[in-house]
Coordinates of C-alpha atoms in Angstrom, one line a residue:
M1259 CA 0.0 0.0 0.0
R1260 CA 1.2 3.5 -0.8
L1261 CA 0.2 6.9 0.7
E1262 CA 0.9 10.5 -0.4
V1263 CA 1.0 12.9 2.6
Q1264 CA 1.0 16.6 1.9
C1265 CA 2.4 18.5 4.8
Q1266 CA 4.5 21.4 6.1
D1267 CA 8.2 21.5 6.6
R1268 CA 8.2 20.8 10.3
Q1269 CA 11.0 19.2 12.3
G1270 CA 10.0 15.7 13.6
L1271 CA 7.0 15.3 11.3
V1272 CA 8.3 12.4 9.4
R1273 CA 9.3 10.6 12.6
E1274 CA 5.7 11.0 13.9
L1275 CA 4.3 9.5 10.7
L1276 CA 6.6 6.5 11.1
D1277 CA 5.6 6.1 14.7
L1278 CA 2.0 5.7 13.6
L1279 CA 3.0 2.7 11.5
V1280 CA 5.0 1.2 14.3
K1281 CA 2.1 1.6 16.7
R1282 CA 0.0 -0.5 14.4
N1283 CA 2.7 -3.1 13.7
I1284 CA 2.8 -2.1 10.0
D1285 CA 6.0 -2.9 8.1
L1286 CA 7.5 0.1 6.3
Y1287 CA 8.9 -0.9 2.8
G1288 CA 10.0 2.6 1.6
I1289 CA 9.8 6.3 2.1
E1290 CA 10.4 9.1 -0.3
I1291 CA 10.3 12.9 0.0
G1292 CA 8.9 14.7 -3.1
E1293 CA 8.5 18.3 -4.1
N1294 CA 6.8 20.8 -1.8
Y1295 CA 7.6 18.5 1.2
T1296 CA 5.3 15.7 0.1
V1297 CA 6.0 12.5 1.9
Y1298 CA 5.4 9.1 0.2
L1299 CA 5.0 6.0 2.3
R1300 CA 5.0 2.4 1.1
F1301 CA 4.0 -0.3 3.6
S1302 CA 2.6 -3.7 4.0
S1303 CA -1.1 -4.4 3.4
V1304 CA -3.6 -3.8 6.3
N1305 CA -7.3 -4.5 6.7
F1306 CA -10.0 -1.9 6.0
D1307 CA -10.6 -0.9 9.6
D1308 CA -6.9 -0.5 10.4
F1309 CA -6.3 1.5 7.2
S1310 CA -9.2 3.8 7.9
G1311 CA -7.9 4.4 11.5
L1312 CA -4.4 5.1 10.1
M1313 CA -5.7 7.6 7.6
A1314 CA -7.6 9.4 10.4
E1315 CA -4.6 9.6 12.7
I1316 CA -2.4 10.9 9.9
R1317 CA -4.9 13.7 9.1
R1318 CA -4.9 14.7 12.8
T1319 CA -1.1 15.0 12.8
S1320 CA 0.0 18.6 13.2
G1321 CA 1.4 20.0 9.9
V1322 CA -0.5 17.5 7.6
S1323 CA -2.8 19.2 5.1
D1324 CA -4.0 16.1 3.2
V1325 CA -3.4 12.4 2.7
R1326 CA -4.5 10.1 -0.1
R1327 CA -3.8 6.6 -1.4
V1328 CA -1.7 6.4 -4.6
N1329 CA -0.7 3.5 -6.9
Y1330 CA 3.0 4.2 -7.2
M1331 CA 5.8 5.8 -5.5
P1332 CA 7.5 8.6 -7.5
S1333 CA 10.6 6.4 -8.1
E1334 CA 8.4 3.5 -9.3
Q1335 CA 6.5 5.8 -11.6
A1336 CA 9.7 7.1 -13.1
Q1337 CA 11.1 3.6 -13.5
R1338 CA 7.9 2.4 -15.2
A1339 CA 8.1 5.4 -17.6
L1340 CA 11.7 4.7 -18.3
H1341 CA 11.1 1.0 -19.0
A1342 CA 8.2 1.8 -21.2
L1343 CA 10.3 4.3 -23.2
V1344 CA 13.3 2.0 -23.5
N1345 CA 11.2 -1.1 -24.4
T1346 CA 9.5 0.8 -27.3
L1347 CA 12.7 1.8 -28.9
A1348 CA 13.7 -0.2 -31.9
E1349 CA 17.4 0.3 -31.2
P1350 CA 19.2 -2.1 -28.8
I1351 CA 20.1 -0.5 -25.5
L1352 CA 22.2 -1.8 -22.6
C1353 CA 22.9 -0.1 -19.3
T1354 CA 25.7 -1.1 -16.8
D1355 CA 26.9 -0.1 -13.4
L1356 CA 30.4 1.1 -12.7
K1357 CA 31.7 -2.5 -12.6
G1358 CA 30.4 -3.2 -16.1
R1359 CA 27.5 -5.4 -14.9
I1360 CA 24.3 -5.2 -16.9
E1361 CA 21.4 -3.5 -15.2
L1362 CA 19.0 -2.9 -18.0
V1363 CA 18.3 -4.6 -21.4
N1364 CA 15.5 -3.7 -23.8
P1365 CA 13.8 -6.3 -26.1
A1366 CA 15.8 -5.1 -29.2
A1367 CA 19.1 -5.9 -27.3
Q1368 CA 17.7 -9.3 -26.3
Q1369 CA 17.0 -10.0 -29.9
L1370 CA 20.4 -8.8 -31.0
F1371 CA 22.3 -11.0 -28.6
S1372 CA 19.9 -13.9 -28.7
L1373 CA 19.1 -13.7 -25.0
N1374 CA 16.1 -15.7 -23.6
D1375 CA 16.2 -13.8 -20.3
K1376 CA 17.4 -10.4 -19.3
P1377 CA 20.9 -10.9 -18.0
T1378 CA 20.8 -8.5 -15.1
S1379 CA 24.1 -8.4 -13.0
Y1380 CA 25.7 -10.2 -15.9
P1381 CA 29.1 -8.9 -17.0
L1382 CA 29.1 -6.9 -20.2
T1383 CA 32.3 -8.6 -21.3
A1384 CA 30.4 -11.8 -21.8
L1385 CA 28.4 -10.1 -24.6
L1386 CA 30.9 -7.7 -25.9
P1387 CA 34.4 -9.0 -25.0
S1388 CA 36.1 -6.4 -27.3
V1389 CA 34.3 -3.3 -25.8
E1390 CA 36.1 -1.5 -23.0
L1391 CA 34.0 0.9 -21.0
S1392 CA 35.7 4.1 -20.0
L1393 CA 35.0 6.1 -16.9
S1394 CA 35.6 9.3 -18.7
Q1395 CA 32.9 11.9 -18.7
E1396 CA 32.7 12.1 -22.5
K1397 CA 30.3 10.5 -24.9
K1398 CA 32.0 8.2 -27.4
S1399 CA 30.9 6.6 -30.7
V1400 CA 32.7 3.7 -32.4
P1401 CA 31.7 1.5 -35.3
I1402 CA 31.0 -2.1 -34.4
T1403 CA 29.7 -5.2 -36.3
L1404 CA 27.4 -7.7 -34.4
Q1405 CA 25.6 -10.7 -35.9
G1406 CA 26.6 -9.6 -39.4
R1407 CA 25.1 -6.1 -38.9
D1408 CA 26.8 -2.7 -38.8
F1409 CA 26.1 -0.4 -35.8
I1410 CA 27.5 2.8 -34.4
L1411 CA 27.9 2.1 -30.7
E1412 CA 27.4 5.2 -28.5
T1413 CA 28.6 4.9 -24.9
C1414 CA 27.2 7.6 -22.6
P1415 CA 28.3 7.9 -19.0
L1416 CA 25.4 8.3 -16.4
F1417 CA 25.6 10.6 -13.4
L1418 CA 23.7 11.3 -10.2
P1419 CA 24.3 14.1 -7.7
D1420 CA 26.1 13.3 -4.5
D1421 CA 24.4 15.0 -1.5
E1422 CA 27.5 15.0 0.6
S1423 CA 30.1 16.4 -1.9
Q1424 CA 27.5 18.5 -3.8
Q1425 CA 29.0 17.1 -7.0
V1426 CA 27.8 14.6 -9.6
Q1427 CA 29.2 11.1 -9.5
Q1428 CA 29.3 8.6 -12.4
T1429 CA 27.0 5.6 -11.7
G1430 CA 27.2 3.6 -14.9
T1431 CA 27.2 3.6 -18.6
L1432 CA 24.4 3.6 -21.3
L1433 CA 25.2 1.7 -24.5
L1434 CA 23.1 2.6 -27.6
F1435 CA 23.5 0.6 -30.8
K1436 CA 22.4 2.7 -33.7
S1437 CA 21.9 0.8 -37.0
T1438 CA 23.8 2.3 -39.9
A1439 CA 21.3 0.5 -42.3
Q1440 CA 18.3 2.3 -40.8
R1441 CA 19.9 5.7 -41.3
G1442 CA 21.1 5.0 -44.8
V1443 CA 24.8 5.2 -43.6
V1444 CA 27.2 3.2 -45.6
S1445 CA 29.7 1.7 -43.2
Q1446 CA 33.2 1.6 -44.8
P1447 CA 35.6 -0.9 -43.3
D1448 CA 38.8 0.4 -41.8
P1449 CA 41.5 -0.1 -44.5
L1450 CA 43.9 -1.3 -41.8
E1451 CA 41.4 -3.7 -40.2
T1452 CA 41.1 -7.2 -41.4
E1453 CA 39.8 -9.2 -38.4
G1454 CA 36.2 -8.0 -38.9
A1455 CA 36.2 -9.0 -42.6
F1456 CA 34.0 -12.1 -42.0
N1457 CA 31.7 -10.5 -39.5
H1458 CA 29.0 -10.2 -42.2
F1459 CA 29.2 -13.9 -42.9
I1460 CA 26.9 -15.8 -40.6
A1461 CA 28.6 -19.1 -39.7
E1462 CA 27.2 -20.9 -36.6
S1463 CA 27.4 -24.5 -37.9
P1464 CA 30.7 -26.5 -37.8
K1465 CA 30.6 -26.8 -41.6
M1466 CA 30.4 -23.1 -42.1
R1467 CA 33.0 -22.3 -39.5
Q1468 CA 35.4 -24.7 -41.2
L1469 CA 34.6 -23.0 -44.5
V1470 CA 35.4 -19.6 -43.0
Q1471 CA 38.7 -20.8 -41.7
R1472 CA 39.6 -22.2 -45.1
A1473 CA 38.5 -19.0 -46.8
K1474 CA 40.8 -16.9 -44.5
K1475 CA 43.8 -19.0 -45.5
L1476 CA 43.0 -18.8 -49.3
A1477 CA 42.4 -15.0 -49.0
M1478 CA 46.0 -14.4 -48.2
H1479 CA 47.2 -15.6 -51.7
D1480 CA 47.4 -13.8 -55.0
A1481 CA 46.4 -16.7 -57.2
P1482 CA 42.8 -16.6 -58.7
L1483 CA 40.1 -17.8 -56.3
L1484 CA 37.1 -19.8 -57.6
I1485 CA 33.9 -19.8 -55.4
I1486 CA 31.4 -22.5 -56.4
G1487 CA 27.8 -22.6 -55.0
E1488 CA 24.2 -22.7 -55.9
T1489 CA 22.3 -19.4 -56.4
G1490 CA 21.6 -17.5 -53.3
T1491 CA 24.3 -19.1 -51.2
G1492 CA 26.3 -15.8 -50.6
K1493 CA 29.1 -16.1 -53.1
D1494 CA 29.4 -12.4 -53.5
I1495 CA 29.5 -11.8 -49.7
L1496 CA 32.3 -14.4 -49.3
A1497 CA 34.2 -12.9 -52.2
R1498 CA 34.1 -9.4 -50.5
A1499 CA 35.1 -10.9 -47.2
C1500 CA 38.1 -12.7 -48.8
H1501 CA 39.2 -9.4 -50.3
Q1502 CA 38.8 -7.5 -47.0
Y1503 CA 40.8 -10.1 -45.1
S1504 CA 43.6 -10.2 -47.7
P1505 CA 46.7 -8.0 -47.9
R1506 CA 44.9 -6.1 -50.7
H1507 CA 42.2 -4.8 -48.3
G1508 CA 43.3 -1.2 -48.6
H1509 CA 42.7 -1.2 -52.3
P1510 CA 39.4 -1.3 -54.4
F1511 CA 37.1 -4.2 -54.7
L1512 CA 35.1 -4.1 -58.0
A1513 CA 32.4 -6.6 -59.1
L1514 CA 31.0 -7.5 -62.5
N1515 CA 28.2 -10.1 -63.3
C1516 CA 29.3 -11.7 -66.5
G1517 CA 25.9 -13.1 -67.3
S1518 CA 23.9 -9.8 -67.0
I1519 CA 25.5 -7.6 -69.7
P1520 CA 26.3 -8.1 -73.4
D1521 CA 29.8 -9.4 -74.4
D1522 CA 31.1 -6.2 -75.9
V1523 CA 29.9 -4.2 -72.9
A1524 CA 31.6 -6.6 -70.5
E1525 CA 34.9 -6.4 -72.4
S1526 CA 34.8 -2.6 -72.2
E1527 CA 33.9 -2.7 -68.5
L1528 CA 36.8 -5.0 -67.6
F1529 CA 39.5 -3.8 -69.9
G1530 CA 38.5 -0.2 -70.7
H1531 CA 38.5 1.3 -74.2
A1532 CA 40.5 3.9 -76.2
A1533 CA 39.1 7.1 -77.6
G1534 CA 37.2 6.4 -80.8
A1535 CA 36.8 2.6 -80.0
Y1536 CA 33.0 3.2 -80.2
P1537 CA 30.9 5.8 -82.0
N1538 CA 30.2 7.7 -78.7
A1539 CA 33.6 7.0 -77.1
I1540 CA 35.0 10.5 -77.2
E1541 CA 37.6 9.9 -74.5
S1542 CA 39.5 6.8 -73.4
Q1543 CA 38.2 5.0 -70.3
K1544 CA 39.8 2.8 -67.7
G1545 CA 38.3 -0.6 -67.1
F1546 CA 37.8 -2.5 -63.8
F1547 CA 41.2 -4.0 -63.9
E1548 CA 42.9 -0.6 -64.0
L1549 CA 40.5 1.0 -61.5
A1550 CA 41.1 -1.9 -59.0
A1551 CA 44.9 -1.8 -59.3
G1552 CA 46.4 -3.4 -56.2
G1553 CA 43.0 -4.7 -55.2
S1554 CA 40.5 -7.4 -56.4
V1555 CA 38.0 -7.9 -59.2
F1556 CA 35.1 -10.2 -58.6
L1557 CA 33.7 -11.9 -61.7
D1558 CA 30.3 -13.4 -60.9
E1559 CA 28.8 -16.1 -63.1
I1560 CA 32.1 -16.7 -64.8
G1561 CA 30.5 -19.7 -66.6
E1562 CA 28.4 -17.2 -68.7
M1563 CA 31.5 -15.5 -70.1
S1564 CA 31.8 -15.7 -73.9
P1565 CA 34.7 -17.6 -75.5
S1566 CA 36.4 -14.5 -76.9
L1567 CA 36.3 -12.8 -73.5
Q1568 CA 37.6 -16.0 -71.9
T1569 CA 40.7 -15.9 -74.2
K1570 CA 41.4 -12.3 -73.2
L1571 CA 40.9 -13.1 -69.5
L1572 CA 43.3 -16.1 -69.7
R1573 CA 46.0 -13.9 -71.2
F1574 CA 45.6 -11.4 -68.4
L1575 CA 45.8 -14.1 -65.7
N1576 CA 49.0 -15.4 -67.2
D1577 CA 51.1 -12.2 -67.2
G1578 CA 48.8 -9.4 -65.9
T1579 CA 48.8 -7.5 -69.2
F1580 CA 45.9 -6.6 -71.6
R1581 CA 44.9 -4.0 -74.2
R1582 CA 42.0 -1.7 -74.0
V1583 CA 39.4 -2.1 -76.6
G1584 CA 40.6 -0.2 -79.7
D1585 CA 44.1 0.4 -78.3
E1586 CA 47.4 -1.1 -79.3
H1587 CA 49.3 -0.3 -76.1
E1588 CA 49.9 -2.9 -73.5
V1589 CA 48.7 -2.2 -69.9
H1590 CA 50.0 -4.1 -66.9
V1591 CA 48.3 -4.1 -63.5
D1592 CA 48.5 -6.0 -60.3
V1593 CA 45.0 -7.3 -59.5
R1594 CA 43.6 -10.5 -57.9
V1595 CA 40.8 -12.1 -59.8
I1596 CA 38.0 -13.8 -57.7
C1597 CA 35.4 -15.7 -59.7
A1598 CA 32.1 -17.3 -58.8
T1599 CA 29.8 -19.8 -60.6
Q1600 CA 26.7 -21.9 -59.9
K1601 CA 27.5 -24.1 -62.9
N1602 CA 29.7 -27.2 -63.2
L1603 CA 32.6 -25.8 -65.1
Q1604 CA 34.1 -29.2 -65.8
E1605 CA 30.9 -30.1 -67.6
L1606 CA 31.1 -26.9 -69.6
V1607 CA 34.6 -27.8 -70.5
D1608 CA 33.5 -31.2 -71.7
Q1609 CA 30.8 -29.6 -73.8
G1610 CA 33.2 -27.2 -75.3
K1611 CA 31.5 -24.1 -73.8
F1612 CA 34.4 -23.2 -71.4
R1613 CA 38.1 -23.1 -72.2
E1614 CA 39.9 -26.0 -70.5
D1615 CA 43.1 -24.0 -69.9
L1616 CA 41.2 -21.2 -68.3
F1617 CA 39.3 -23.7 -66.1
Y1618 CA 42.6 -25.1 -64.8
R1619 CA 44.0 -21.6 -64.3
L1620 CA 41.0 -20.6 -62.2
N1621 CA 40.6 -23.8 -60.3
V1622 CA 43.9 -23.5 -58.5
L1623 CA 42.3 -22.3 -55.3
S1624 CA 38.6 -23.0 -54.9
I1625 CA 35.9 -22.9 -52.2
Q1626 CA 32.6 -24.9 -52.4
L1627 CA 29.8 -23.0 -50.7
P1628 CA 27.2 -25.5 -49.4
A1629 CA 23.5 -25.2 -50.0
L1630 CA 21.5 -24.0 -47.1
R1631 CA 19.9 -27.4 -46.7
E1632 CA 23.4 -28.9 -46.0
H1633 CA 23.9 -26.7 -42.9
P1634 CA 20.4 -26.3 -41.3
Q1635 CA 22.0 -25.4 -38.0
D1636 CA 22.5 -21.9 -39.4
L1637 CA 18.8 -21.4 -40.2
M1638 CA 17.9 -19.7 -36.9
A1639 CA 21.0 -17.5 -36.8
L1640 CA 20.3 -16.3 -40.3
S1641 CA 16.6 -15.9 -39.5
S1642 CA 17.4 -13.8 -36.4
F1643 CA 19.8 -11.7 -38.5
F1644 CA 17.2 -11.0 -41.3
V1645 CA 14.3 -10.4 -38.9
T1646 CA 16.3 -7.9 -36.8
R1647 CA 17.6 -6.1 -39.9
F1648 CA 14.2 -5.8 -41.4
A1649 CA 12.8 -4.4 -38.1
Q1650 CA 15.6 -1.8 -37.9
E1651 CA 15.0 -0.7 -41.5
Q1652 CA 11.3 -0.2 -40.7
G1653 CA 11.9 1.4 -37.3
T1654 CA 10.1 -1.3 -35.3
I1655 CA 11.0 -3.8 -32.6
A1656 CA 12.0 -7.2 -34.0
P1657 CA 9.5 -9.9 -33.0
R1658 CA 10.8 -12.9 -31.0
L1659 CA 11.3 -16.1 -33.0
S1660 CA 9.0 -18.9 -31.9
P1661 CA 10.8 -22.0 -30.6
S1662 CA 8.8 -24.1 -33.1
L1663 CA 10.0 -22.0 -36.0
A1664 CA 13.2 -24.0 -36.4
A1665 CA 11.4 -27.2 -37.1
H1666 CA 9.1 -25.4 -39.6
L1667 CA 12.0 -23.9 -41.5
G1668 CA 14.0 -27.2 -41.3
R1669 CA 11.4 -29.2 -43.1
Y1670 CA 11.8 -27.2 -46.2
H1671 CA 14.7 -27.8 -48.6
W1672 CA 15.3 -24.1 -49.7
P1673 CA 16.2 -24.4 -53.4
G1674 CA 16.8 -20.7 -53.4
N1675 CA 19.1 -21.0 -50.4
I1676 CA 19.8 -17.9 -48.2
R1677 CA 18.3 -15.4 -50.6
Q1678 CA 15.0 -17.4 -50.6
L1679 CA 15.0 -17.5 -46.7
K1680 CA 15.6 -13.7 -46.7
N1681 CA 12.6 -13.1 -49.0
C1682 CA 10.3 -15.5 -47.1
L1683 CA 11.1 -13.7 -43.8
Y1684 CA 10.6 -10.3 -45.3
A1685 CA 7.1 -11.3 -46.5
A1686 CA 6.4 -12.8 -43.0
M1687 CA 7.6 -9.5 -41.3
A1688 CA 5.3 -7.5 -43.6
Q1689 CA 2.2 -9.3 -42.3
C1690 CA 3.2 -10.1 -38.7
D1691 CA 1.2 -8.2 -36.2
G1692 CA 2.2 -9.9 -32.9
E1693 CA 5.4 -9.9 -30.8
E1694 CA 6.4 -13.4 -32.0
L1695 CA 7.1 -14.7 -35.4
R1696 CA 5.4 -18.1 -35.6
P1697 CA 5.5 -21.0 -38.2
Q1698 CA 2.1 -19.9 -39.6
D1699 CA 3.5 -16.5 -40.3
V1700 CA 6.2 -17.9 -42.6
I1701 CA 4.5 -19.2 -45.7
L1702 CA 6.8 -21.7 -47.6
P1703 CA 6.2 -22.7 -51.2
N1704 CA 4.8 -26.1 -51.9
Y1705 CA 7.2 -28.4 -53.7
S1706 CA 6.6 -31.7 -55.5
T1707 CA 8.1 -35.1 -55.1
D1708 CA 10.4 -34.3 -58.1
E1709 CA 11.8 -31.4 -56.2
E1710 CA 12.3 -33.5 -53.2
I1711 CA 14.3 -36.0 -55.2
D1712 CA 16.5 -33.0 -56.3
V1713 CA 17.7 -32.9 -52.7
L1714 CA 19.4 -36.2 -53.4
Q1715 CA 21.7 -34.7 -56.0
L1716 CA 24.9 -36.7 -56.4
E1717 CA 27.4 -33.9 -55.6
G1718 CA 30.0 -34.2 -52.8
T1719 CA 31.3 -37.1 -50.9
L1720 CA 29.5 -40.3 -50.2
D1721 CA 28.9 -39.2 -46.6
E1722 CA 27.4 -35.9 -47.9
I1723 CA 25.1 -37.7 -50.3
N1724 CA 24.0 -40.2 -47.6
G1725 CA 23.4 -37.3 -45.2
R1726 CA 21.1 -35.5 -47.6
F1727 CA 19.2 -38.7 -48.2
E1728 CA 18.9 -39.5 -44.5
R1729 CA 17.7 -35.9 -43.8
S1730 CA 15.1 -36.2 -46.6
V1731 CA 13.7 -39.4 -45.2
L1732 CA 13.5 -38.1 -41.6
T1733 CA 11.9 -34.9 -42.7
K1734 CA 9.2 -36.7 -44.7
L1735 CA 8.5 -39.4 -42.0
Y1736 CA 8.5 -36.9 -39.1
T1737 CA 5.2 -35.4 -40.3
S1738 CA 3.5 -38.8 -40.0
Y1739 CA 5.4 -39.8 -36.8
P1740 CA 5.7 -36.5 -34.9
S1741 CA 7.5 -38.1 -31.9
T1742 CA 11.1 -39.3 -31.5
R1743 CA 9.8 -42.6 -30.0
K1744 CA 7.2 -43.2 -32.7
L1745 CA 9.8 -42.4 -35.4
A1746 CA 12.4 -44.6 -33.8
K1747 CA 9.9 -47.5 -33.6
R1748 CA 8.9 -47.0 -37.3
L1749 CA 12.6 -47.1 -38.5
G1750 CA 13.7 -49.8 -36.0
V1751 CA 16.4 -47.8 -34.3
S1752 CA 16.9 -46.5 -30.8
H1753 CA 15.1 -43.4 -29.5
T1754 CA 18.5 -41.7 -28.7
A1755 CA 19.8 -42.3 -32.3
I1756 CA 16.7 -40.7 -33.8
A1757 CA 16.8 -37.8 -31.4
N1758 CA 20.4 -37.1 -32.3
K1759 CA 19.7 -37.3 -36.0
L1760 CA 16.7 -35.0 -35.8
R1761 CA 18.9 -32.4 -34.0
E1762 CA 21.8 -32.9 -36.3
Y1763 CA 19.7 -32.2 -39.4
G1764 CA 17.7 -29.4 -37.8
V1765 CA 14.4 -31.3 -38.3
V1766 CA 13.3 -30.5 -34.7
Q1767 CA 14.9 -28.7 -31.9
K1768 CA 15.6 -30.4 -28.6
N1769 CA 13.4 -28.2 -26.6
T1770 CA 10.4 -28.6 -29.0
E1771 CA 10.4 -32.4 -29.4
H1772 CA 7.0 -34.0 -29.1
K1773 CA 6.8 -36.4 -26.3
E1774 CA 4.3 -39.2 -25.7

């Protein structure tokens, strides 16, 4: 119970009010002094008769002008207003004490750091090991990348007045994560920084973590790099990360899609042209290779490159020289070439559609990007990333991801890979009204038996082929036997073996398994 007592500034008045509570054996929980000498009392509940008697005695106390019951103490009201304000902000916010222990977390920060509960009294270093809080009285802003997203981290010291010293004392730090994407800010990487090159590449599963480690090693070389993967697997993101991690990171990174522009335009874009090479070419123009001198050029869909352009590219890869279109002078530049394709180049070579010598020149260093269905453990990390980014772009709070969403997404084979997942989640976010994104919000396309068989493509090792087949069987049967025990009995194996397989392939999460 809470009372607001309006009274005069009289010595001993507060003590008399407290004595009234003691006389009635009422426990005092808190006392606050507000403006105009208003006293607020918070105490244990009492019955109606005792409460009426207490109110009458307080009114008879000398110096008391009025007394009434209130719902909240001033500090409680201020705290409720603060939490309401912080919780409605779409930007992640953390607040710590002087020792760096977290005291306040808003829902956006919970979503960013994938926290189920608010980690109060939790050390900030557990979430941000690289961030050092300063006790200086200055506001600071630093760029930071978290979960593949770019932020400007603002650290603001918090102060309260000290009654004894009559000075303000620092009590903690407020951390505000401002999304650069929401503000239309293009975050440029530090030309001297390479450690954060792969921060935009989501890799939670062991397979993807191993791929990132391999990519970091291959990024340090100058030989051409070939990235192979289905459409939508993130080949362009991996190419940019390899450039940023390499010794060439301080120089330009330019990209060209070989399948989206005509052959003559692609040649001019890559190698440049001399004045008069074309009817409207009044001046000479440098191509990508010259403009990216010292850096990297990314050629996407290299399998679409014409035979004539393949010949010119092969010569450039051999000695680093070329001629601009319509020019007789040789140009020499130092550029690393990174290529990507979703096609089987060996098959194109066999069909006479791709130069064999160019294929061997490009295939010295290669990375095979797995399809999304081959690393389903990354589904939820990617989903959290996309949902949060969409929410930030729209200026709203990102909804929680339902625990059952993982099983829903894991049952689909994602022929469009990460790009398709991104588009499905964007459509779901556009229609989601609640605070939680549920399976029924994410509408997945229907696919036929023929599409299911495509999952069993004969690419990769025998273990990878068997793994895809096993996952397809478990996914199909789980809809009819939605329990690890039922499914284990159906397949004639142990319950533990089935439970492990379901978790391994992302068919169902451990905490959402159906039990009999």
